[in-house]
Short mmCIF file of C-alpha atoms in Angstrom, two decimals:
data_model
loop_
_atom_site.label_atom_id
_atom_site.label_comp_id
_atom_site.label_asym_id
_atom_site.label_seq_id
_atom_site.Cartn_x
_atom_site.Cartn_y
_atom_site.Cartn_z
CA MET C 1 32.11 -1.53 2.62
CA VAL C 2 29.42 0.78 1.25
CA PHE C 3 30.70 3.81 3.11
CA GLN C 4 34.28 3.00 2.10
CA GLU C 5 32.96 2.99 -1.49
CA SER C 6 34.21 -0.58 -1.96
CA TRP C 7 30.68 -1.79 -2.73
CA GLY C 8 28.16 -0.46 -5.23
CA PRO C 9 24.35 -0.97 -5.13
CA LEU C 10 24.52 -4.45 -6.72
CA ASP C 11 27.19 -5.69 -4.28
CA PHE C 12 25.16 -4.40 -1.36
CA SER C 13 21.90 -5.88 -2.70
CA ASN C 14 23.44 -9.33 -3.27
CA TYR C 15 24.91 -9.37 0.23
CA ILE C 16 21.64 -8.33 1.87
CA ASP C 17 19.68 -10.88 -0.19
CA ASN C 18 21.97 -13.58 1.18
CA VAL C 19 21.44 -12.37 4.75
CA VAL C 20 17.65 -12.24 4.33
CA ASN C 21 17.45 -15.66 2.67
CA LYS C 22 19.43 -17.33 5.49
CA SER C 23 17.52 -15.52 8.22
CA LYS C 24 14.52 -16.90 10.12
CA VAL C 25 12.97 -13.45 9.87
CA SER C 26 10.35 -13.21 7.10
CA TYR C 27 10.91 -11.08 4.00
CA GLU C 28 7.83 -9.03 4.93
CA THR C 29 9.32 -8.20 8.34
CA TRP C 30 12.63 -7.13 6.80
CA SER C 31 10.70 -4.85 4.43
CA GLU C 32 8.62 -3.40 7.26
CA VAL C 33 11.72 -2.62 9.33
CA TYR C 34 13.41 -1.06 6.29
CA ARG C 35 10.40 1.22 5.74
CA TYR C 36 10.25 2.14 9.43
CA ILE C 37 13.94 3.01 9.68
CA GLY C 38 13.71 4.89 6.38
CA SER C 39 10.84 7.00 7.72
CA GLU C 40 12.99 7.99 10.73
CA HIS C 41 16.18 8.56 8.74
CA SER C 42 15.42 9.91 5.29
CA TRP C 43 19.06 9.72 4.15
CA ILE C 44 18.75 5.90 4.05
CA GLU C 45 16.16 5.99 1.26
CA GLU C 46 18.11 8.72 -0.52
CA HIS C 47 21.35 6.74 -0.48
CA GLU C 48 22.49 5.24 -3.80
CA CYS C 49 22.28 1.67 -2.44
CA SER C 50 18.66 2.12 -1.33
CA LYS C 51 17.22 3.34 -4.58
CA PRO C 52 17.23 0.05 -6.51
CA ALA C 53 15.60 -1.73 -3.56
CA SER C 54 12.91 0.84 -2.85
CA LYS C 55 11.86 1.88 -6.35
CA VAL C 56 10.96 -0.22 -9.36
CA SER C 57 12.86 0.86 -12.44
CA GLU C 58 11.07 2.96 -15.05
CA LYS C 59 11.51 0.16 -17.55
CA VAL C 60 9.62 -2.25 -15.27
CA GLU C 61 6.92 0.35 -14.62
CA GLN C 62 6.41 0.85 -18.35
CA PHE C 63 6.16 -2.88 -18.95
CA SER C 64 4.06 -3.76 -15.89
CA LYS C 65 0.66 -3.26 -17.54
CA LYS C 66 1.60 -5.58 -20.38
CA LEU C 67 2.80 -8.28 -17.97
CA PHE C 68 -0.69 -8.91 -16.65
CA THR C 69 -2.35 -8.98 -20.09
CA THR C 70 -1.87 -12.27 -21.92
CA ARG C 71 -2.13 -11.83 -25.66
CA TYR C 72 -4.23 -14.01 -27.96
CA THR C 73 -4.07 -14.29 -31.75
CA SER C 74 -6.98 -13.45 -34.05
CA ASP C 75 -8.17 -17.08 -34.04
CA GLY C 76 -8.30 -17.21 -30.23
CA THR C 77 -4.99 -19.05 -29.73
CA LEU C 78 -2.88 -18.05 -26.75
CA ASP C 79 0.25 -16.28 -28.03
CA VAL C 80 3.05 -18.38 -26.52
CA TYR C 81 5.74 -16.16 -28.05
CA ASP C 82 4.26 -13.24 -26.12
CA VAL C 83 4.44 -15.34 -22.94
CA GLN C 84 8.08 -16.17 -23.68
CA GLU C 85 8.89 -12.46 -24.07
CA LYS C 86 7.24 -11.66 -20.74
CA MET C 87 9.05 -14.51 -19.00
CA ASN C 88 12.44 -13.39 -20.31
CA PHE C 89 11.74 -9.84 -19.18
CA ILE C 90 10.76 -10.98 -15.68
CA ALA C 91 13.84 -13.20 -15.37
CA LEU C 92 16.19 -10.47 -16.55
CA ASN C 93 14.73 -7.47 -14.72
CA MET C 94 13.32 -9.04 -11.56
CA ILE C 95 14.68 -12.49 -10.70
CA ASN C 96 18.25 -11.65 -11.71
CA ASN C 97 18.03 -8.53 -9.52
CA GLY C 98 16.73 -10.48 -6.52
CA ASP C 99 13.21 -8.97 -6.74
CA TYR C 100 11.58 -12.33 -6.03
CA LYS C 101 8.34 -10.98 -4.61
CA LEU C 102 7.83 -8.71 -7.60
CA ALA C 103 8.73 -11.55 -9.99
CA LYS C 104 6.22 -13.87 -8.34
CA LEU C 105 3.48 -11.26 -8.68
CA ALA C 106 4.29 -11.01 -12.38
CA LEU C 107 4.71 -14.75 -13.06
CA GLU C 108 1.70 -16.17 -11.23
CA PRO C 109 -1.04 -14.59 -13.40
CA ILE C 110 0.75 -15.78 -16.54
CA VAL C 111 1.06 -19.36 -15.25
CA ILE C 112 -2.60 -19.37 -14.18
CA GLU C 113 -3.74 -18.06 -17.57
CA MET C 114 -1.67 -20.67 -19.42
CA VAL C 115 -2.98 -23.50 -17.25
CA LYS C 116 -6.59 -22.37 -17.71
CA TYR C 117 -6.10 -22.27 -21.46
CA PHE C 118 -4.63 -25.78 -21.49
CA LYS C 119 -7.35 -27.18 -19.22
CA SER C 120 -10.13 -25.79 -21.41
CA ASN C 121 -8.58 -27.19 -24.61
CA TYR C 122 -7.84 -30.57 -23.02
CA GLU C 123 -11.36 -31.01 -21.66
CA ASN C 124 -12.94 -29.96 -24.96
CA GLY C 125 -10.83 -32.34 -27.02
CA TYR C 126 -8.80 -29.61 -28.73
CA PHE C 127 -5.45 -30.89 -27.53
CA TYR C 128 -3.33 -32.68 -30.16
CA GLU C 129 0.37 -33.44 -30.45
CA ASN C 130 1.71 -30.64 -32.64
CA PRO C 131 4.51 -28.03 -32.62
CA TYR C 132 2.30 -25.40 -30.94
CA TRP C 133 1.60 -27.51 -27.87
CA ALA C 134 5.20 -28.73 -27.75
CA PHE C 135 6.38 -25.11 -27.54
CA TYR C 136 3.58 -24.32 -25.08
CA PHE C 137 4.76 -27.04 -22.68
CA SER C 138 8.38 -25.95 -23.06
CA ILE C 139 7.49 -22.38 -22.05
CA LEU C 140 5.15 -23.45 -19.21
CA SER C 141 7.92 -25.66 -17.81
CA LYS C 142 10.36 -22.72 -17.79
CA LEU C 143 7.75 -20.45 -16.21
CA MET C 144 7.27 -22.96 -13.40
CA ILE C 145 10.99 -23.35 -12.70
CA ASN C 146 11.34 -19.55 -12.54
CA LEU C 147 8.40 -19.37 -10.16
CA ALA C 148 10.00 -22.14 -8.08
CA VAL C 149 13.11 -19.96 -7.71
CA CYS C 150 10.93 -17.15 -6.36
CA GLU C 151 9.12 -19.46 -3.94
CA LEU C 152 12.41 -20.84 -2.59
CA ASN C 153 13.80 -17.36 -1.97
CA MET C 154 10.55 -16.35 -0.28
CA ARG C 155 10.81 -19.47 1.93
CA ASN C 156 7.70 -21.12 0.47
CA ASP C 157 9.42 -24.49 0.31
CA ASN C 158 6.44 -26.78 -0.39
CA ALA C 159 5.42 -24.61 -3.34
CA CYS C 160 9.01 -24.65 -4.60
CA VAL C 161 9.21 -28.47 -4.52
CA ASN C 162 5.85 -28.92 -6.27
CA LEU C 163 6.64 -26.40 -9.01
CA ALA C 164 10.16 -27.73 -9.63
CA SER C 165 8.91 -31.32 -9.84
CA THR C 166 6.02 -30.46 -12.18
CA SER C 167 8.35 -28.38 -14.34
CA VAL C 168 10.58 -31.39 -15.03
CA LYS C 169 7.67 -33.78 -15.61
CA ILE C 170 6.07 -31.60 -18.30
CA SER C 171 9.29 -30.39 -19.91
CA ILE C 172 9.62 -31.18 -23.60
CA ASP C 173 13.36 -30.52 -23.70
CA ASP C 174 14.27 -33.03 -20.96
CA GLY C 175 17.62 -31.29 -20.72
CA GLU C 176 20.11 -31.96 -17.95
CA GLU C 177 20.26 -28.25 -17.15
CA LEU C 178 16.59 -28.12 -16.16
CA ILE C 179 16.79 -31.35 -14.15
CA ASP C 180 19.92 -30.15 -12.32
CA LYS C 181 18.27 -26.82 -11.51
CA ALA C 182 15.13 -28.52 -10.22
CA ARG C 183 17.26 -30.93 -8.18
CA ASP C 184 19.20 -28.06 -6.58
CA LEU C 185 16.01 -26.16 -5.73
CA ILE C 186 14.40 -29.23 -4.18
CA LEU C 187 17.56 -30.08 -2.22
CA MET C 188 17.76 -26.56 -0.79
CA ALA C 189 14.08 -26.64 0.15
CA ILE C 190 14.12 -30.02 1.90
CA THR C 191 17.49 -29.45 3.58
CA ARG C 192 16.40 -26.11 5.02
CA ASN C 193 13.38 -27.80 6.61
CA GLY C 194 15.29 -30.82 7.83
CA TRP C 195 13.14 -33.18 5.77
CA ALA C 196 14.59 -36.66 5.36
CA SER C 197 15.23 -37.89 1.83
CA LEU C 198 16.37 -41.44 1.12
CA LYS C 199 16.69 -40.79 -2.61
CA ASP C 200 18.46 -38.18 -4.65
CA PRO C 201 15.81 -35.78 -6.02
CA ILE C 202 16.92 -36.61 -9.58
CA GLU C 203 15.90 -40.25 -9.06
CA THR C 204 12.51 -39.13 -7.75
CA LEU C 205 12.04 -36.67 -10.62
CA GLN C 206 12.80 -39.32 -13.23
CA GLU C 207 10.47 -41.97 -11.76
CA GLY C 208 7.34 -42.32 -13.85
CA MET C 209 8.53 -39.57 -16.18
CA PRO C 210 5.93 -38.90 -18.92
CA ARG C 211 7.69 -39.26 -22.27
CA THR C 212 5.27 -38.22 -25.01
CA LEU C 213 3.45 -34.92 -25.29
CA ASN C 214 0.13 -36.68 -24.69
CA GLU C 215 1.49 -38.30 -21.54
CA LYS C 216 2.75 -34.94 -20.27
CA ALA C 217 -0.63 -33.36 -20.98
CA GLY C 218 -2.37 -36.15 -19.08
CA TYR C 219 0.04 -35.75 -16.17
CA LEU C 220 -0.54 -31.99 -15.99
CA TYR C 221 -4.31 -32.38 -16.21
CA ASN C 222 -4.32 -35.00 -13.44
CA ARG C 223 -2.22 -32.70 -11.28
CA LEU C 224 -4.78 -29.95 -11.76
CA TYR C 225 -7.60 -32.38 -10.96
CA GLU C 226 -5.84 -33.42 -7.70
CA LYS C 227 -5.71 -29.79 -6.57
CA LYS C 228 -9.45 -29.10 -7.00
#
């Protein structure tokens, strides 16, 4: 289809992503083989359909340094609007293009920084129900669901299930869209591994659902404590 000029780079990339995701061969092995074949046949890396897969766009390169630097306000408060901007950029330029490994590398440091900030405030008694923390939890929930998408596509199914579940439990919005997305991710993860599930993931997600912001904060903190 490529050589008949019926497919462009995006068509080719989407098709190959589907092949890789359904394959038992790891993403790292696919990449290694691609690099090996490309070293033997230079025209492959020079072809139009190879360029988006082998080279990060200039826009991503320009933004990459900012991605790993979380911004704080003058009073020491983590800038959640800055985090939201970074998350939207990662979703648009990496996840939507199937660059799951790159997206994970960008998302993980942000999630870790946000969790550390929350943990410190919670332990020191600086956590109170207010609009800032409500927005904080909303953004952290969306970060986690985006990271869960990356983990699923990289075949890290346990990580995907944990992130998707936590995302729903701490979400402030409690929207059906988030729950449906988490359900689909969990279903794909457990089905691929042949795990048995007597309940629909939505039922499991909604059991013991924290309702207030304080309850969600306590749930998140306890989850962090469990993982020590």
